[in-house]
Amino acid sequence: MDMALSPRAESAPPARVSGRDRYFDALRALALIRVVTYHTFGWAWAGMVFPSMGIMFGLAGTLMAKSLERPAGQVIRSRLRRLLPPFWFWGFFVVLAMLVHDWMPGWEIVYWVLPLGDPPGNAWGEQAWEILWYLRTYLWFVLLSPLLLRVFRLAPIPVLFLSLAPVLILNFVWSGPDNRFGSALWDLSTYLFCWILGFAHHHDGVLRRLRPALAVVLSLAAVGYGGWYAFAHQADAGTYDLDEIPLAQAFWSAGYVLLLMWAKAYFRIDFARLTRFRRTDRLVTIFNARAVTIYLWHEIALILAVPLIDRFWNVPAFEKWLPLDSQWFMFGIGWILIAGFVLACGWVEDVAGKKKPRLLP
């Protein structure tokens, strides 16, 4: 890799993340907005424009690597404490609603306590609980990170690129078991590169030492392969949506996040000027402080938007002047309801983080 090193980068100090990084904060806010947008409109191309989940796993990997400068057990307990109470609070209402709608749980209900596997549910509540794959995958990455980080430090560049091997094996050699373990294995393999890329950003200037030409070529190659695979196999999946084609998702996200992370490290992008735009900066702060709340409650907000808009049709003035049949109108109502959930439920994240509960951070 010596030929790939930039003289400018070699003389630069290692890349470190300290305090709040507005570049990462802005990416996380955009990722959450894209998630809500996708779940409203269902645009297959949305994941190609901005692969939210890959970006979120990459950002989480960076923060995890930084945190693991402290004892691993302490870090894992802190992550669980921050994640599980908001999940339990949200899950109480979802589980209660499903029980009222004739759900009969079995022993698998334990996954509503510790989501190491996909929590069970009935078809009535599926739109609400199907998003939990992200929390399950994040939880496994947190538990595995002490080992993954140790392996990464042995040979950063080889381990980074070998992290794409598991999804290739699952896709072409062995598809894994058809159960909760198999689902978790696929998701872990799909986003493993992005998570370890977060390690690479934080440690030893690995990304900063890549020459621009090599970084761009590697990124475009990964994105190109992922895009080609998605379109070449859309007949099998019924769509070119990356969410339905794990191998395409893995490579597209890998290339996209690689470019974002490399640009951040090489050009020292920090979005410090964002603070000049007070309202935008304030929104970014709220999105980051209430990220778990927004992610968990956004589907319920979109579900509730439908019967709420149905009621609007009974008001003649609303029927005449409001675009009640527009998805954009539902999108707007959805965000109003999400804001309501942030005010009503976001305080749980403060409590989980051992902070004084507030309506807004």
Coordinates of N, CA and C in Angstrom, one line a residue, residues 163-327:
S163 N -13.5 -7.8 5.1 CA -14.8 -7.8 5.7 C -16.0 -7.9 4.7
L164 N -15.7 -7.8 3.5 CA -16.7 -8.0 2.4 C -16.8 -9.5 2.1
A165 N -15.9 -10.3 2.6 CA -15.9 -11.7 2.2 C -17.2 -12.4 2.8
P166 N -17.6 -12.2 4.0 CA -18.8 -12.9 4.5 C -20.0 -12.8 3.6
V167 N -20.3 -11.6 3.1 CA -21.5 -11.4 2.3 C -21.4 -12.1 1.0
L168 N -20.1 -12.2 0.5 CA -19.9 -12.9 -0.8 C -20.1 -14.4 -0.6
I169 N -19.6 -14.9 0.6 CA -19.8 -16.3 0.9 C -21.3 -16.7 1.0
L170 N -22.0 -15.9 1.8 CA -23.4 -16.1 1.9 C -24.2 -16.0 0.6
N171 N -23.7 -15.2 -0.3 CA -24.5 -15.0 -1.5 C -24.1 -16.1 -2.5
F172 N -22.9 -16.6 -2.6 CA -22.5 -17.5 -3.6 C -22.1 -18.9 -3.1
V173 N -21.9 -19.1 -1.8 CA -21.4 -20.4 -1.4 C -22.4 -21.1 -0.4
W174 N -22.8 -20.4 0.6 CA -23.7 -20.9 1.7 C -24.6 -19.8 2.1
S175 N -25.9 -20.0 2.0 CA -26.9 -19.0 2.3 C -27.2 -18.9 3.8
G176 N -26.7 -19.7 4.6 CA -27.0 -19.7 6.0 C -28.4 -20.3 6.4
P177 N -28.6 -20.5 7.7 CA -29.9 -21.1 8.1 C -31.1 -20.2 7.9
D178 N -32.2 -20.8 7.7 CA -33.4 -20.0 7.5 C -34.1 -19.8 8.8
N179 N -33.5 -19.0 9.7 CA -34.1 -18.7 11.0 C -33.6 -17.3 11.5
R180 N -33.8 -17.0 12.7 CA -33.4 -15.7 13.3 C -31.9 -15.6 13.2
F181 N -31.1 -16.7 13.4 CA -29.7 -16.6 13.3 C -29.2 -16.3 11.9
G182 N -29.9 -16.9 10.9 CA -29.6 -16.6 9.5 C -29.8 -15.2 9.1
S183 N -31.0 -14.6 9.6 CA -31.3 -13.2 9.3 C -30.2 -12.3 9.9
A184 N -29.8 -12.6 11.1 CA -28.8 -11.7 11.8 C -27.5 -11.9 11.0
L185 N -27.2 -13.1 10.6 CA -25.9 -13.3 9.9 C -25.9 -12.5 8.6
W186 N -27.0 -12.5 7.8 CA -27.0 -11.7 6.6 C -26.8 -10.2 6.9
D187 N -27.5 -9.7 7.8 CA -27.4 -8.3 8.1 C -26.1 -7.9 8.6
L188 N -25.5 -8.7 9.5 CA -24.1 -8.4 10.0 C -23.1 -8.4 8.8
S189 N -23.3 -9.4 7.9 CA -22.4 -9.5 6.8 C -22.5 -8.3 5.8
T190 N -23.8 -7.9 5.6 CA -24.0 -6.8 4.7 C -23.4 -5.5 5.1
Y191 N -23.4 -5.2 6.4 CA -22.9 -3.9 6.9 C -21.6 -4.0 7.7
L192 N -20.9 -5.2 7.7 CA -19.7 -5.4 8.4 C -18.6 -4.4 7.9
F193 N -18.5 -4.3 6.6 CA -17.5 -3.3 6.0 C -17.7 -1.9 6.5
C194 N -18.9 -1.5 6.5 CA -19.2 -0.1 7.0 C -18.8 0.1 8.4
W195 N -19.1 -0.9 9.3 CA -18.8 -0.8 10.7 C -17.3 -0.7 10.9
I196 N -16.5 -1.6 10.2 CA -15.1 -1.6 10.3 C -14.5 -0.4 9.7
L197 N -15.1 0.1 8.7 CA -14.7 1.4 8.1 C -14.7 2.5 9.1
G198 N -15.7 2.4 10.0 CA -15.7 3.4 11.1 C -14.4 3.2 12.0
F199 N -14.0 2.0 12.2 CA -12.7 1.7 12.9 C -11.6 2.4 12.2
A200 N -11.6 2.2 10.9 CA -10.5 2.7 10.0 C -10.4 4.2 10.1
H201 N -11.6 4.9 10.1 CA -11.5 6.3 10.2 C -10.9 6.8 11.5
H202 N -11.2 6.1 12.6 CA -10.8 6.6 13.9 C -9.4 6.3 14.2
H203 N -8.9 5.2 13.7 CA -7.5 4.7 14.2 C -6.4 4.9 13.1
D204 N -5.4 5.5 13.6 CA -4.1 5.6 12.9 C -4.1 6.2 11.5
G205 N -5.1 7.0 11.2 CA -5.1 7.7 10.0 C -5.1 6.8 8.8
V206 N -5.7 5.6 8.9 CA -5.7 4.6 7.8 C -6.3 5.2 6.6
L207 N -7.4 5.9 6.7 CA -8.1 6.4 5.5 C -7.4 7.6 4.9
R208 N -6.8 8.5 5.8 CA -6.1 9.7 5.4 C -4.9 9.4 4.6
R209 N -4.3 8.2 4.8 CA -3.1 7.8 4.0 C -3.4 7.3 2.6
L210 N -4.7 7.1 2.3 CA -5.0 6.7 0.9 C -4.9 7.9 0.0
R211 N -4.3 7.7 -1.2 CA -4.2 8.7 -2.2 C -5.6 9.0 -2.7
P212 N -5.9 10.2 -3.1 CA -7.3 10.5 -3.7 C -7.7 9.6 -4.8
A213 N -6.7 9.4 -5.8 CA -7.1 8.6 -6.9 C -7.5 7.2 -6.5
L214 N -6.7 6.6 -5.6 CA -7.1 5.2 -5.2 C -8.4 5.2 -4.4
A215 N -8.6 6.1 -3.5 CA -9.8 6.2 -2.8 C -11.0 6.3 -3.7
V216 N -10.9 7.2 -4.7 CA -12.1 7.3 -5.6 C -12.3 6.1 -6.5
V217 N -11.2 5.5 -7.0 CA -11.3 4.3 -7.8 C -11.9 3.1 -7.0
L218 N -11.5 2.9 -5.8 CA -12.0 1.8 -4.9 C -13.5 2.1 -4.7
S219 N -13.8 3.3 -4.3 CA -15.2 3.7 -4.1 C -16.1 3.4 -5.3
L220 N -15.7 3.9 -6.4 CA -16.5 3.8 -7.7 C -16.6 2.3 -8.1
A221 N -15.5 1.5 -7.8 CA -15.6 0.1 -8.2 C -16.6 -0.6 -7.3
A222 N -16.6 -0.3 -6.0 CA -17.6 -1.0 -5.2 C -19.0 -0.5 -5.5
V223 N -19.2 0.8 -5.7 CA -20.5 1.3 -6.1 C -21.0 0.7 -7.4
G224 N -20.0 0.7 -8.4 CA -20.3 0.1 -9.7 C -20.8 -1.3 -9.6
Y225 N -20.0 -2.1 -8.9 CA -20.4 -3.5 -8.8 C -21.7 -3.7 -8.1
G226 N -21.9 -3.0 -7.0 CA -23.2 -3.0 -6.3 C -24.4 -2.6 -7.2
G227 N -24.2 -1.5 -7.9 CA -25.3 -1.1 -8.8 C -25.5 -2.1 -9.9
W228 N -24.4 -2.6 -10.5 CA -24.6 -3.6 -11.6 C -25.3 -4.8 -11.1
Y229 N -25.0 -5.3 -9.9 CA -25.6 -6.5 -9.4 C -27.1 -6.3 -9.1
A230 N -27.4 -5.1 -8.6 CA -28.8 -4.8 -8.3 C -29.6 -4.8 -9.5
F231 N -29.2 -4.2 -10.6 CA -30.0 -4.1 -11.8 C -29.9 -5.5 -12.6
A232 N -28.8 -6.2 -12.5 CA -28.7 -7.5 -13.1 C -29.6 -8.5 -12.5
H233 N -30.0 -8.3 -11.2 CA -30.8 -9.3 -10.5 C -32.1 -8.8 -10.1
Q234 N -32.6 -7.7 -10.7 CA -33.9 -7.2 -10.3 C -35.0 -8.1 -10.7
A235 N -34.8 -8.9 -11.7 CA -35.9 -9.9 -12.0 C -36.1 -10.9 -10.9
D236 N -35.0 -11.3 -10.3 CA -35.1 -12.3 -9.2 C -35.7 -11.6 -8.0
A237 N -35.3 -10.4 -7.6 CA -35.8 -9.7 -6.4 C -37.2 -9.0 -6.7
G238 N -37.5 -8.8 -8.0 CA -38.7 -8.0 -8.3 C -38.5 -6.6 -8.2
T239 N -37.3 -6.1 -8.0 CA -37.0 -4.7 -7.9 C -35.4 -4.5 -7.8
Y240 N -35.0 -3.3 -8.1 CA -33.5 -3.1 -7.9 C -33.3 -2.4 -6.6
D241 N -34.3 -2.3 -5.7 CA -34.1 -1.8 -4.4 C -33.0 -2.5 -3.6
L242 N -32.0 -1.7 -3.2 CA -30.9 -2.3 -2.5 C -31.3 -3.1 -1.2
D243 N -32.4 -2.7 -0.6 CA -32.8 -3.3 0.7 C -33.3 -4.8 0.4
E244 N -33.6 -5.1 -0.8 CA -34.0 -6.5 -1.2 C -32.9 -7.3 -1.7
I245 N -31.7 -6.7 -1.9 CA -30.6 -7.4 -2.6 C -29.3 -7.2 -1.7
P246 N -29.1 -8.0 -0.7 CA -28.0 -7.8 0.3 C -26.6 -7.6 -0.3
L247 N -26.3 -8.4 -1.3 CA -24.9 -8.2 -1.9 C -24.8 -6.8 -2.5
A248 N -25.8 -6.4 -3.3 CA -25.8 -5.1 -3.9 C -25.7 -4.0 -2.8
Q249 N -26.5 -4.2 -1.8 CA -26.5 -3.2 -0.7 C -25.1 -3.1 0.0
A250 N -24.5 -4.3 0.2 CA -23.2 -4.3 0.8 C -22.1 -3.5 0.0
F251 N -22.1 -3.8 -1.3 CA -21.0 -3.1 -2.1 C -21.4 -1.6 -2.3
W252 N -22.6 -1.3 -2.6 CA -23.0 0.1 -2.8 C -22.7 0.9 -1.6
S253 N -23.1 0.4 -0.4 CA -22.9 1.1 0.9 C -21.4 1.2 1.1
A254 N -20.7 0.1 0.9 CA -19.2 0.1 1.1 C -18.5 1.2 0.3
G255 N -18.8 1.3 -1.0 CA -18.2 2.4 -1.8 C -18.6 3.8 -1.4
Y256 N -19.9 3.9 -1.1 CA -20.5 5.2 -0.8 C -19.9 5.7 0.5
V257 N -19.9 4.9 1.5 CA -19.5 5.3 2.9 C -17.9 5.4 2.9
L258 N -17.2 4.6 2.1 CA -15.8 4.8 2.0 C -15.4 6.2 1.5
L259 N -16.1 6.7 0.5 CA -15.9 8.0 -0.1 C -16.2 9.1 1.0
L260 N -17.3 8.9 1.7 CA -17.7 9.9 2.7 C -16.7 9.9 3.8
M261 N -16.2 8.8 4.3 CA -15.3 8.7 5.4 C -13.9 9.2 5.0
W262 N -13.5 8.8 3.8 CA -12.2 9.2 3.3 C -12.1 10.7 3.1
A263 N -13.2 11.3 2.5 CA -13.2 12.7 2.3 C -13.1 13.4 3.7
K264 N -13.8 12.9 4.7 CA -13.8 13.5 6.0 C -12.4 13.5 6.6
A265 N -11.7 12.3 6.4 CA -10.4 12.2 7.0 C -9.3 13.0 6.2
Y266 N -9.4 12.9 4.9 CA -8.4 13.5 4.1 C -8.4 15.0 4.0
F267 N -9.7 15.6 3.9 CA -9.9 17.0 3.8 C -10.2 17.7 5.1
R268 N -10.3 16.9 6.2 CA -10.6 17.4 7.5 C -11.9 18.1 7.5
I269 N -12.9 17.6 6.9 CA -14.2 18.2 6.9 C -14.8 18.1 8.3
D270 N -15.3 19.2 8.8 CA -16.0 19.2 10.1 C -17.3 19.9 10.2
F271 N -17.7 20.6 9.1 CA -19.0 21.3 9.1 C -19.1 22.3 10.3
A272 N -18.0 22.8 10.7 CA -18.0 23.8 11.8 C -18.9 25.0 11.5
R273 N -18.9 25.4 10.3 CA -19.7 26.6 9.9 C -21.2 26.3 10.1
L274 N -21.6 25.1 10.3 CA -23.0 24.8 10.4 C -23.6 25.6 11.6
T275 N -22.8 25.8 12.6 CA -23.2 26.5 13.8 C -23.7 27.9 13.5
R276 N -23.3 28.5 12.3 CA -23.7 29.8 12.0 C -25.2 29.8 11.6
F277 N -25.7 28.7 11.2 CA -27.1 28.6 10.8 C -27.9 28.0 12.0
R278 N -28.3 28.8 12.9 CA -28.8 28.4 14.2 C -30.0 27.4 14.1
R279 N -30.9 27.7 13.2 CA -32.1 26.8 13.2 C -31.7 25.4 12.6
T280 N -30.9 25.4 11.6 CA -30.4 24.1 11.0 C -29.5 23.4 12.0
D281 N -28.6 24.1 12.7 CA -27.8 23.5 13.7 C -28.6 22.9 14.8
R282 N -29.6 23.6 15.2 CA -30.5 23.2 16.3 C -31.3 21.9 15.9
L283 N -31.7 21.8 14.6 CA -32.4 20.6 14.2 C -31.4 19.4 14.1
V284 N -30.2 19.6 13.7 CA -29.2 18.6 13.7 C -29.0 18.1 15.1
T285 N -28.9 19.0 16.1 CA -28.7 18.6 17.5 C -29.9 17.7 17.9
I286 N -31.1 18.1 17.6 CA -32.3 17.4 18.1 C -32.3 16.0 17.4
F287 N -32.0 15.9 16.1 CA -32.0 14.6 15.4 C -31.0 13.7 16.1
N288 N -29.9 14.2 16.4 CA -28.8 13.3 17.0 C -29.2 12.9 18.4
A289 N -29.7 13.8 19.2 CA -30.0 13.5 20.6 C -31.3 12.6 20.7
R290 N -32.1 12.6 19.7 CA -33.3 11.8 19.7 C -33.3 10.8 18.5
A291 N -32.2 10.4 18.1 CA -32.1 9.4 17.0 C -32.8 8.2 17.2
V292 N -32.7 7.6 18.4 CA -33.4 6.3 18.7 C -34.9 6.5 18.7
T293 N -35.3 7.6 19.3 CA -36.8 7.9 19.4 C -37.3 8.1 18.0
I294 N -36.7 8.8 17.1 CA -37.2 9.1 15.8 C -37.2 7.8 15.0
Y295 N -36.2 7.0 15.1 CA -36.2 5.7 14.4 C -37.3 4.8 14.8
L296 N -37.4 4.6 16.1 CA -38.4 3.7 16.6 C -39.9 4.1 16.4
W297 N -40.1 5.4 16.5 CA -41.5 5.9 16.4 C -42.0 6.3 15.1
H298 N -41.0 6.4 14.1 CA -41.4 7.0 12.8 C -42.4 6.2 12.1
E299 N -42.3 4.9 12.1 CA -43.3 4.0 11.4 C -44.7 4.1 12.1
I300 N -44.7 4.2 13.4 CA -46.0 4.4 14.1 C -46.6 5.7 13.7
A301 N -45.8 6.8 13.5 CA -46.3 8.1 13.1 C -46.9 8.0 11.7
L302 N -46.2 7.3 10.8 CA -46.8 7.1 9.5 C -48.0 6.3 9.4
I303 N -48.1 5.3 10.3 CA -49.3 4.5 10.4 C -50.5 5.3 10.9
L304 N -50.3 6.1 11.9 CA -51.3 7.0 12.5 C -51.7 8.1 11.5
A305 N -50.8 8.5 10.6 CA -51.2 9.6 9.7 C -52.3 9.2 8.8
V306 N -52.4 7.9 8.4 CA -53.5 7.4 7.5 C -54.9 7.7 8.1
P307 N -55.2 7.1 9.2 CA -56.6 7.4 9.8 C -56.8 8.8 10.1
L308 N -55.8 9.5 10.5 CA -55.9 11.0 10.8 C -56.3 11.7 9.5
I309 N -55.7 11.4 8.4 CA -56.0 12.1 7.1 C -57.4 11.7 6.7
D310 N -57.8 10.4 7.0 CA -59.2 10.0 6.6 C -60.2 10.8 7.3
R311 N -59.9 11.2 8.6 CA -60.8 12.1 9.3 C -60.9 13.5 8.6
F312 N -59.8 14.0 8.0 CA -59.8 15.3 7.4 C -60.8 15.3 6.2
W313 N -61.1 14.2 5.6 CA -62.0 14.1 4.4 C -63.4 14.5 4.9
N314 N -63.7 14.4 6.2 CA -65.1 14.7 6.7 C -65.2 16.2 6.9
V315 N -64.2 16.9 6.8 CA -64.3 18.4 7.0 C -64.3 19.0 5.6
P316 N -65.4 19.6 5.1 CA -65.5 20.2 3.8 C -64.3 21.1 3.4
A317 N -63.9 22.0 4.3 CA -62.9 22.9 4.0 C -61.5 22.2 3.8
F318 N -61.3 21.2 4.6 CA -60.0 20.4 4.4 C -60.1 19.7 3.1
E319 N -61.2 19.1 2.8 CA -61.4 18.3 1.5 C -61.1 19.2 0.3
K320 N -61.6 20.5 0.4 CA -61.5 21.4 -0.7 C -60.1 22.0 -0.9
W321 N -59.4 22.3 0.2 CA -58.2 23.1 0.1 C -56.9 22.3 0.4
L322 N -57.0 21.2 1.0 CA -55.8 20.4 1.4 C -55.6 19.2 0.4
P323 N -54.4 18.9 0.0 CA -54.1 17.8 -0.9 C -54.2 16.5 -0.1
L324 N -55.3 16.1 0.3 CA -55.5 14.9 1.2 C -55.0 13.6 0.6
D325 N -55.1 13.5 -0.7 CA -54.7 12.3 -1.4 C -53.3 12.3 -1.8
S326 N -52.5 13.2 -1.4 CA -51.1 13.3 -1.8 C -50.2 12.6 -0.7
Q327 N -49.2 11.9 -1.2 CA -48.3 11.3 -0.3 C -47.4 12.3 0.4

